[in-house]
PDB file of C-alpha atoms and ligand atoms in Angstrom:
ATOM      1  CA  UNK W 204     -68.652  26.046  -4.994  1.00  0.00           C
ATOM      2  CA  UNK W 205     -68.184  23.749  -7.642  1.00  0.00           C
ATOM      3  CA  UNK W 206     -70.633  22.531 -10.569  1.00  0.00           C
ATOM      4  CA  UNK W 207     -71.666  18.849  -9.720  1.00  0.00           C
ATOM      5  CA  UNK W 208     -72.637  19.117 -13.316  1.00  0.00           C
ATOM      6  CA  UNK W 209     -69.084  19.253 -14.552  1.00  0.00           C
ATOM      7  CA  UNK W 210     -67.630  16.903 -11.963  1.00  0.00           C
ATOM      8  CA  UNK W 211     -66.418  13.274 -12.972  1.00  0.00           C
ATOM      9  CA  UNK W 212     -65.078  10.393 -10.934  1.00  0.00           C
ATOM     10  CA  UNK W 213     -62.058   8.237 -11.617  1.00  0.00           C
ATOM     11  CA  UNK W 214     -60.883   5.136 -10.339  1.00  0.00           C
ATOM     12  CA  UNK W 215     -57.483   3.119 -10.385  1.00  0.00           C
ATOM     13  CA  UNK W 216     -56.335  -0.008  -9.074  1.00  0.00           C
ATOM     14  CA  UNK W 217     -52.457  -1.231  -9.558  1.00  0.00           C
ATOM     15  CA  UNK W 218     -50.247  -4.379  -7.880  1.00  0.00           C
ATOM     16  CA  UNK W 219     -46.802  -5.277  -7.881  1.00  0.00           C
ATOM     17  CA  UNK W 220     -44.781  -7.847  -6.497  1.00  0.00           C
ATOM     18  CA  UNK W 221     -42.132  -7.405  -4.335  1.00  0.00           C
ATOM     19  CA  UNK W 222     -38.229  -7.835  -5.833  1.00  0.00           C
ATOM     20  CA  UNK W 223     -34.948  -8.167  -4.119  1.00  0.00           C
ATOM     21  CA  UNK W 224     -32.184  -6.407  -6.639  1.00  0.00           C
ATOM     22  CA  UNK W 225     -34.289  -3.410  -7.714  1.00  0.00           C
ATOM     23  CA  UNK W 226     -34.399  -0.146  -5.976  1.00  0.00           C
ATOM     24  CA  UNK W 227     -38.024   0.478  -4.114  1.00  0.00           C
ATOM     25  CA  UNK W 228     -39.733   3.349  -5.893  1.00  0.00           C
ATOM     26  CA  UNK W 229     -43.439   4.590  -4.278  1.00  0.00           C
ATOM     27  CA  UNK W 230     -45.183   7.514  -5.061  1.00  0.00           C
ATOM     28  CA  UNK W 231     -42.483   8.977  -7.421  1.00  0.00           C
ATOM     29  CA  UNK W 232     -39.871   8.662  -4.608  1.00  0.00           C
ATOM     30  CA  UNK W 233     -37.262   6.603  -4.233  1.00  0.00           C
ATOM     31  CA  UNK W 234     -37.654   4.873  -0.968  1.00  0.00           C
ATOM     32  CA  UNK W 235     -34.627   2.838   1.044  1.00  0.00           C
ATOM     33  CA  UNK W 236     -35.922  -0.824   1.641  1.00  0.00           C
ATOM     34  CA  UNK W 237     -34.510  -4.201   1.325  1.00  0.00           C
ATOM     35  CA  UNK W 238     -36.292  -5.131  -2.346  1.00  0.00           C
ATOM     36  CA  UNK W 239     -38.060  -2.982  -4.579  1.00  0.00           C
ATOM     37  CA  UNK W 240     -41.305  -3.627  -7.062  1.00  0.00           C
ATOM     38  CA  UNK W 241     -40.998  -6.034  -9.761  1.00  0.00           C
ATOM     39  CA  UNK W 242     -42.324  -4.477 -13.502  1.00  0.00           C
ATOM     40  CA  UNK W 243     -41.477  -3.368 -16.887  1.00  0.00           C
ATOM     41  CA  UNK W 244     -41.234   0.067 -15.631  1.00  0.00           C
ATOM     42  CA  UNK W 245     -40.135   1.382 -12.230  1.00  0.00           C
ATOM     43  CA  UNK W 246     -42.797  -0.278 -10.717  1.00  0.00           C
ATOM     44  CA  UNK W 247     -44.401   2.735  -8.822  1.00  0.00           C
ATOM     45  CA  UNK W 248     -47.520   0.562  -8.061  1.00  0.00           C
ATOM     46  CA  UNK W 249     -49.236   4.278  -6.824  1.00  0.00           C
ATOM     47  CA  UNK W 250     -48.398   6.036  -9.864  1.00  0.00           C
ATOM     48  CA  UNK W 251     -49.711   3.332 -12.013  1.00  0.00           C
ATOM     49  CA  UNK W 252     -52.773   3.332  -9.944  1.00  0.00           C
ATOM     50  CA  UNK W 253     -53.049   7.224  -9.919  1.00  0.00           C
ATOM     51  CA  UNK W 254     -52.460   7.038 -13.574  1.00  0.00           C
ATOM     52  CA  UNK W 255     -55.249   5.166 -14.685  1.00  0.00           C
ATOM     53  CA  UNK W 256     -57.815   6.977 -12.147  1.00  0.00           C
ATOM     54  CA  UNK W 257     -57.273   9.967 -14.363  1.00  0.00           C
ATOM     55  CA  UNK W 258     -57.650   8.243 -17.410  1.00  0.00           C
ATOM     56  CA  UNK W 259     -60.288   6.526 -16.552  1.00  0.00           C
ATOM     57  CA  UNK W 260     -61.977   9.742 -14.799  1.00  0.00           C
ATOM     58  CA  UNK W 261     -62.252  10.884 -19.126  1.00  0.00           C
ATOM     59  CA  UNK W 262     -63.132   7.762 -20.130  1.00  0.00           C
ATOM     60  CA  UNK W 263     -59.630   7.926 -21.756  1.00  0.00           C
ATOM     61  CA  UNK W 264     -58.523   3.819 -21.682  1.00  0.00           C
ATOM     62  CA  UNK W 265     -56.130   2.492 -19.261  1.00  0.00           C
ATOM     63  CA  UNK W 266     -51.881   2.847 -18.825  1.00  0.00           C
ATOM     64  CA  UNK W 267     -51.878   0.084 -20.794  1.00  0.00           C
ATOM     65  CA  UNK W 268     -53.453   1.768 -23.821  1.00  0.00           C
ATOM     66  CA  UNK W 269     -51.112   4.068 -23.977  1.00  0.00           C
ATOM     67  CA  UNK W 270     -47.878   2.458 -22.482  1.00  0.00           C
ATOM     68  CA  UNK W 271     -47.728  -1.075 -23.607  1.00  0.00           C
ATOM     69  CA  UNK W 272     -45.755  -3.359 -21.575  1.00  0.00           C
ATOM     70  CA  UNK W 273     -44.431  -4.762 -25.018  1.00  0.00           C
ATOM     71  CA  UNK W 274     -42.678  -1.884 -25.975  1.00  0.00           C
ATOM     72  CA  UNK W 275     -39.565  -1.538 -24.829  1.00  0.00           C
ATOM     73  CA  UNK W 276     -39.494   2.465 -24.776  1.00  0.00           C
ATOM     74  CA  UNK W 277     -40.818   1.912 -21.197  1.00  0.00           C
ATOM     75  CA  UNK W 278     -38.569  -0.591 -20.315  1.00  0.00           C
ATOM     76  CA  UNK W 279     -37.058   1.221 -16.530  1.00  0.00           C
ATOM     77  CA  UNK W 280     -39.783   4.182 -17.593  1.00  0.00           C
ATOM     78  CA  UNK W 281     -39.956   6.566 -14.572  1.00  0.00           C
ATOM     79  CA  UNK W 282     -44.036   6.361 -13.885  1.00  0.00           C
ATOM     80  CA  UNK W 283     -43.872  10.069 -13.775  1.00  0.00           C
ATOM     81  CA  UNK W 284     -44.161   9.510 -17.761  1.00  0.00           C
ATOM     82  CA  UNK W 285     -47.205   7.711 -17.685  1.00  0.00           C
ATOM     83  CA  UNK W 286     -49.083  10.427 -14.746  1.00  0.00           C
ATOM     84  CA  UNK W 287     -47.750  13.646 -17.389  1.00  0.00           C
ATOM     85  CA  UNK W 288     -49.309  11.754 -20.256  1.00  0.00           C
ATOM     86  CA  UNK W 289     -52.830  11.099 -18.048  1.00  0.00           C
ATOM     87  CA  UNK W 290     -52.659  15.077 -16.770  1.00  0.00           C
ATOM     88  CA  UNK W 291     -52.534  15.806 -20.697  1.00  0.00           C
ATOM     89  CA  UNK W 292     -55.694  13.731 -20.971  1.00  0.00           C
ATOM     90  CA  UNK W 293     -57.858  15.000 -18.718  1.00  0.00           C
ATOM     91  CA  UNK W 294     -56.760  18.427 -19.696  1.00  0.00           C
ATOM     92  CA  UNK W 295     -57.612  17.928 -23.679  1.00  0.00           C
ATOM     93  CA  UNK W 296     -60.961  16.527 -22.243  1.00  0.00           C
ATOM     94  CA  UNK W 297     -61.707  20.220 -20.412  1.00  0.00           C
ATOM     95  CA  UNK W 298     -61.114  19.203 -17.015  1.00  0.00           C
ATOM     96  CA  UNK W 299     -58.743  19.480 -14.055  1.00  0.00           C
ATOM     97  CA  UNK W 300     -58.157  18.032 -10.537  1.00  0.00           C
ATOM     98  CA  UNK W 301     -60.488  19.009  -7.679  1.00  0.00           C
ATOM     99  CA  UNK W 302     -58.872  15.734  -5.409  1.00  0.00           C
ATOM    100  CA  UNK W 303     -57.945  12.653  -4.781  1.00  0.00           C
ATOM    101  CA  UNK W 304     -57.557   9.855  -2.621  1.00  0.00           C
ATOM    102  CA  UNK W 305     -55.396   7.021  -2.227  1.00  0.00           C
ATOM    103  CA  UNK W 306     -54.818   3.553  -0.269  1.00  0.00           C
ATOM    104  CA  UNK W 307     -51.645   1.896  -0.491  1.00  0.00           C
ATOM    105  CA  UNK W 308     -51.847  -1.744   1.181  1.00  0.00           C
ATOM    106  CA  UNK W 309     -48.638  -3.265   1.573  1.00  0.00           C
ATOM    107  CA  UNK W 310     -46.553  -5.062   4.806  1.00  0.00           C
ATOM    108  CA  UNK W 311     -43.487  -3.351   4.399  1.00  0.00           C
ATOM    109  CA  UNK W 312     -41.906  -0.618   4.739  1.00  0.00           C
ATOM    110  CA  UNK W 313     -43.883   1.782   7.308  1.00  0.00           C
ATOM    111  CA  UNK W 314     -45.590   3.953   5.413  1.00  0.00           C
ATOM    112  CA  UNK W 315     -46.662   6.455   7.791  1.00  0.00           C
ATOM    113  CA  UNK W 316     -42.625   8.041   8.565  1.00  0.00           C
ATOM    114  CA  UNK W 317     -42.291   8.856   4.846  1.00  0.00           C
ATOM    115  CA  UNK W 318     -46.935   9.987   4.202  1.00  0.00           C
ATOM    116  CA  UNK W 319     -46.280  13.488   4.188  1.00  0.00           C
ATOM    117  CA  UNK W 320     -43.424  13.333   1.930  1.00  0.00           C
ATOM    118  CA  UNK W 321     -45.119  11.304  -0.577  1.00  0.00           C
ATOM    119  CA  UNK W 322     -48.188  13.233  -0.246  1.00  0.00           C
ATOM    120  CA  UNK W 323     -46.146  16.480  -1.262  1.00  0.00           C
ATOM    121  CA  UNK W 324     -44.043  14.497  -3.956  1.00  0.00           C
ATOM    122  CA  UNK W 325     -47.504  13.248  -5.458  1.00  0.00           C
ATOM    123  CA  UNK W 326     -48.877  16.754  -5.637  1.00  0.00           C
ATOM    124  CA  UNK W 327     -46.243  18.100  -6.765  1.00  0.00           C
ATOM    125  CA  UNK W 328     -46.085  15.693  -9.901  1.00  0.00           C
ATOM    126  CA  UNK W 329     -50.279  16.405 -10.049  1.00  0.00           C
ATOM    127  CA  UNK W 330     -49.599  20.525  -9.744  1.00  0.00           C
ATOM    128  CA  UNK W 331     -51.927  20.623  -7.208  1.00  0.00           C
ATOM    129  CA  UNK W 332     -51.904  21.427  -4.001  1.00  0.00           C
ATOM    130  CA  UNK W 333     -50.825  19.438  -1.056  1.00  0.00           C
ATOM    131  CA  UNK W 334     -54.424  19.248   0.801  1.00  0.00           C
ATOM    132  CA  UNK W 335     -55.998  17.879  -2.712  1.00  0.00           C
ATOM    133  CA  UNK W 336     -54.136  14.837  -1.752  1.00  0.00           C
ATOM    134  CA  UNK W 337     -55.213  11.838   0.657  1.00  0.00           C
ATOM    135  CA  UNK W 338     -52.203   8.558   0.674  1.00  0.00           C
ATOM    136  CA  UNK W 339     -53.619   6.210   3.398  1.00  0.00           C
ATOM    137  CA  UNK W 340     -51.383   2.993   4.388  1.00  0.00           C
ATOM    138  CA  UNK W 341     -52.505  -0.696   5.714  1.00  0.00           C
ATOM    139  CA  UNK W 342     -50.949  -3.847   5.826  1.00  0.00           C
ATOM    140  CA  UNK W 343     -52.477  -6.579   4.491  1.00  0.00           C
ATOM    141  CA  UNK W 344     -54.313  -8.035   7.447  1.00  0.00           C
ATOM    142  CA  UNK W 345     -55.525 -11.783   6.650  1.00  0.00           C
ATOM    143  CA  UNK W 346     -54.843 -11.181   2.917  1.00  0.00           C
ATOM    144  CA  UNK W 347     -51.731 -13.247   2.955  1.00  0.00           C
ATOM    145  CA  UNK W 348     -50.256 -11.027  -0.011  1.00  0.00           C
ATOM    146  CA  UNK W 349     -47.629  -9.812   2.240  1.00  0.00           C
ATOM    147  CA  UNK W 350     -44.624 -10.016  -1.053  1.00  0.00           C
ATOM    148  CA  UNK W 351     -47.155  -7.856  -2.756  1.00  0.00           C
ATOM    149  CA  UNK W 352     -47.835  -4.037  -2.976  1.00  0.00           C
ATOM    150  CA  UNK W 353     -51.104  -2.961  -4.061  1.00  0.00           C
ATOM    151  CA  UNK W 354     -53.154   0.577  -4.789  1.00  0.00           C
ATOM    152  CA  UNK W 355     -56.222   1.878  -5.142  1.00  0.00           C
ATOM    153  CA  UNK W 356     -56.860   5.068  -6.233  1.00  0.00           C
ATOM    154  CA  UNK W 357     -60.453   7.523  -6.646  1.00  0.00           C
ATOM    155  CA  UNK W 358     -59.983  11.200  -8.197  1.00  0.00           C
ATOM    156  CA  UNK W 359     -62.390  13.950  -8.465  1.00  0.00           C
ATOM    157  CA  UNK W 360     -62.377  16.003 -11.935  1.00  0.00           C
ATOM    158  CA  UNK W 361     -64.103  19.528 -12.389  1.00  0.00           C
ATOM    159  CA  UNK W 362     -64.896  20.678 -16.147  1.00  0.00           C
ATOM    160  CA  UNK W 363     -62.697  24.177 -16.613  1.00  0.00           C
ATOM    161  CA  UNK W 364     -64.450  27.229 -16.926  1.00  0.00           C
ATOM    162  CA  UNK W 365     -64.973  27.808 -20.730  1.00  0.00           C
ATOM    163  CA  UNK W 366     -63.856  31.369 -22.062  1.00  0.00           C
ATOM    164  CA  UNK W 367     -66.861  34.273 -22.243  1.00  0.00           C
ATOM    165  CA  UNK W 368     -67.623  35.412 -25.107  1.00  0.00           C
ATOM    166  CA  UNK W 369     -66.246  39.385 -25.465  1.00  0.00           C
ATOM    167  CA  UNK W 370     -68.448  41.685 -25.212  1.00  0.00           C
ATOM    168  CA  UNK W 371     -69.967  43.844 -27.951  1.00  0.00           C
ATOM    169  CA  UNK W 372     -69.018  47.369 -27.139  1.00  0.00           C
ATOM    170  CA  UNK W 373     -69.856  49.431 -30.286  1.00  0.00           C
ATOM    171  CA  UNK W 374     -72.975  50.449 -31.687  1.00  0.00           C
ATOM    172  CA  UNK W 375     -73.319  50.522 -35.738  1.00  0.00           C
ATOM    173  CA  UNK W 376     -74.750  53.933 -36.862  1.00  0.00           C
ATOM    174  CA  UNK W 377     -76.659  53.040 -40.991  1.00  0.00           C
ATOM    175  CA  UNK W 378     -76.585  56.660 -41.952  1.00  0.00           C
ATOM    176  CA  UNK W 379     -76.312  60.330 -42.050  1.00  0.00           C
ATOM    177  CA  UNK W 380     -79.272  61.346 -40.478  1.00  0.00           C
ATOM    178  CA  UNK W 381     -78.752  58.560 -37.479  1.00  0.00           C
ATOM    179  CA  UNK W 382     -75.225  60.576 -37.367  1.00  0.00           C
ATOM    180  CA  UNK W 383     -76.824  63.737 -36.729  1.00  0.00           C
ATOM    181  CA  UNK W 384     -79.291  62.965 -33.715  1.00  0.00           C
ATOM    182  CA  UNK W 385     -76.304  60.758 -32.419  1.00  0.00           C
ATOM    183  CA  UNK W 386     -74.096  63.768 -32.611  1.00  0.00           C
ATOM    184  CA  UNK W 387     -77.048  66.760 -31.380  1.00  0.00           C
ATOM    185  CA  UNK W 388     -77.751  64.234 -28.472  1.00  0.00           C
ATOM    186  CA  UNK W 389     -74.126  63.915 -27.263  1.00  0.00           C
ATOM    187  CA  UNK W 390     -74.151  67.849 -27.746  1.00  0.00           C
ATOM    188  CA  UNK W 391     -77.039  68.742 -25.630  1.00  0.00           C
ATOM    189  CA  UNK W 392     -79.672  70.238 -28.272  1.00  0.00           C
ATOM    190  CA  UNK W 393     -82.097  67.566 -27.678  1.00  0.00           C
ATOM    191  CA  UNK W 394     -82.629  68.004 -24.372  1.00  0.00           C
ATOM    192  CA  UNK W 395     -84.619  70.928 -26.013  1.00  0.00           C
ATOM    193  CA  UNK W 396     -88.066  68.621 -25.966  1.00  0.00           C
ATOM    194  CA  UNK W 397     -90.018  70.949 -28.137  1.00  0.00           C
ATOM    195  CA  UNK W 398     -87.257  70.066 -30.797  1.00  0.00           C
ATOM    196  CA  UNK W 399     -88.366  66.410 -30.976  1.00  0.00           C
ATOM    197  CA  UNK W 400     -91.975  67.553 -31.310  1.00  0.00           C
ATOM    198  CA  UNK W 401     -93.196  67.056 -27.889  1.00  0.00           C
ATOM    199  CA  UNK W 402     -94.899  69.419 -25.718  1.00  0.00           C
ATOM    200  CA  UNK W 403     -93.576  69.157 -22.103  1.00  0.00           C
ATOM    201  CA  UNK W 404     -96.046  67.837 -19.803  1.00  0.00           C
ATOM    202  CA  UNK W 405     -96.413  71.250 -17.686  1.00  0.00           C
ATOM    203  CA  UNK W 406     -95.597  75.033 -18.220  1.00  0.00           C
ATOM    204  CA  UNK W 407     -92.597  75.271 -15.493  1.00  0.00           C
ATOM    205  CA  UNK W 408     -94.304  78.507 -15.072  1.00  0.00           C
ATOM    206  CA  UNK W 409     -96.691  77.260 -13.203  1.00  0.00           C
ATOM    207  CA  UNK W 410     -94.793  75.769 -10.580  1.00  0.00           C
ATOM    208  CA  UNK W 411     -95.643  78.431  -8.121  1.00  0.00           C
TER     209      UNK W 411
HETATM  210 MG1   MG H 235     -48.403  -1.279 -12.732  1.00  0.00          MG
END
């Protein structure tokens, strides 16, 4: 059952334009099409998307904050960068994945042949498992933004469990005399009552 105390939501949303020249990259996998997605890094429009749903989940910034498209260390960048940086995030923030959900809208390719791979590829880049992971396709019906990929992107966080504190298992004994009753009791003698001044409450003589 988890704590809907400790729970936060993230959201992403991510385009690219369609390329011819460039190799088609979706999802972290490299996907055979005619063109590819236009961008400073490999494009992965889900990634991206993914990406800043995590971020934002912490309240962390954007991609942008941390990747700037002006420097050219990114330049190419596999978007796998940018997702390991966001699972650091959320992770120095105290939290971790419970699920997520994605929509890629985009004409072509199909989508739906290569789902399940992408869906394992994206959870295995999230260490999660595959069921924590939703990738939904539709074309852009009456959008007329067919050259153009686009996703969109909600996550689920849960706050980790902190650490207990250890338990205290000893017992501090302040002196000699504490020692002694410590030490009869352990031994037996006490169970004497008339020792610790008592008088039992009936003669077991009497028990006739
Ligand atoms: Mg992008």
């Amino acid at each position: 059952m988890h704590d809907l105390a400790g729970m936060r939501i993230g959201y992403g949303f991510d385009s690219h334009a369609f390329k011819p020249g460039v190799p088609l990259v979706l999802g972290g996998m490299r996907i055979e099409h005619t063109e590819g997605l236009a961008g400073h890094s490999d494009g992965d429009v889900l990634l991206h998307a993914i990406t800043d749903a995590l971020l934002g989940a912490v309240s962390a910034g954007d991609i942008g904050t941390f990747f700037p498209p002006s420097d050219d260390r990114w330049k190419g960048a596999a978007s796998s960068i940018f997702l390991e940086t966001a699972l650091e995030e959320i992770a120095t923030a105290g939290y971790r994945i419970v699920n997520l959900d994605c929509v890629l809208i985009l004409q072509r390719p199909k989508i739906v042949p290569i789902a399940g791979d992408m869906r394992a590829r994206v959870a295995e880049l999230l260490n999660v498992p595959a069921g924590d992971v939703g990738i939904k396709a539709k074309t852009p019906e009456g959008l007329n933004q067919d050259g153009v990929a686009v996703a969109h992107v909600t996550v689920l966080l849960e706050a980790l469990a902190e650490p207990e504190e250890p338990k205290r298992m000893t017992a501090t004994i302040e002196d000699d005399a504490e020692v002694e009753v410590v030490v009869r009791s352990l031994m037996g003698e006490t169970h004497d009552l008339r020792r610790l001044g008592r008088k039992p409450a009936f003669d077991s003589d009497d028990l006739t």
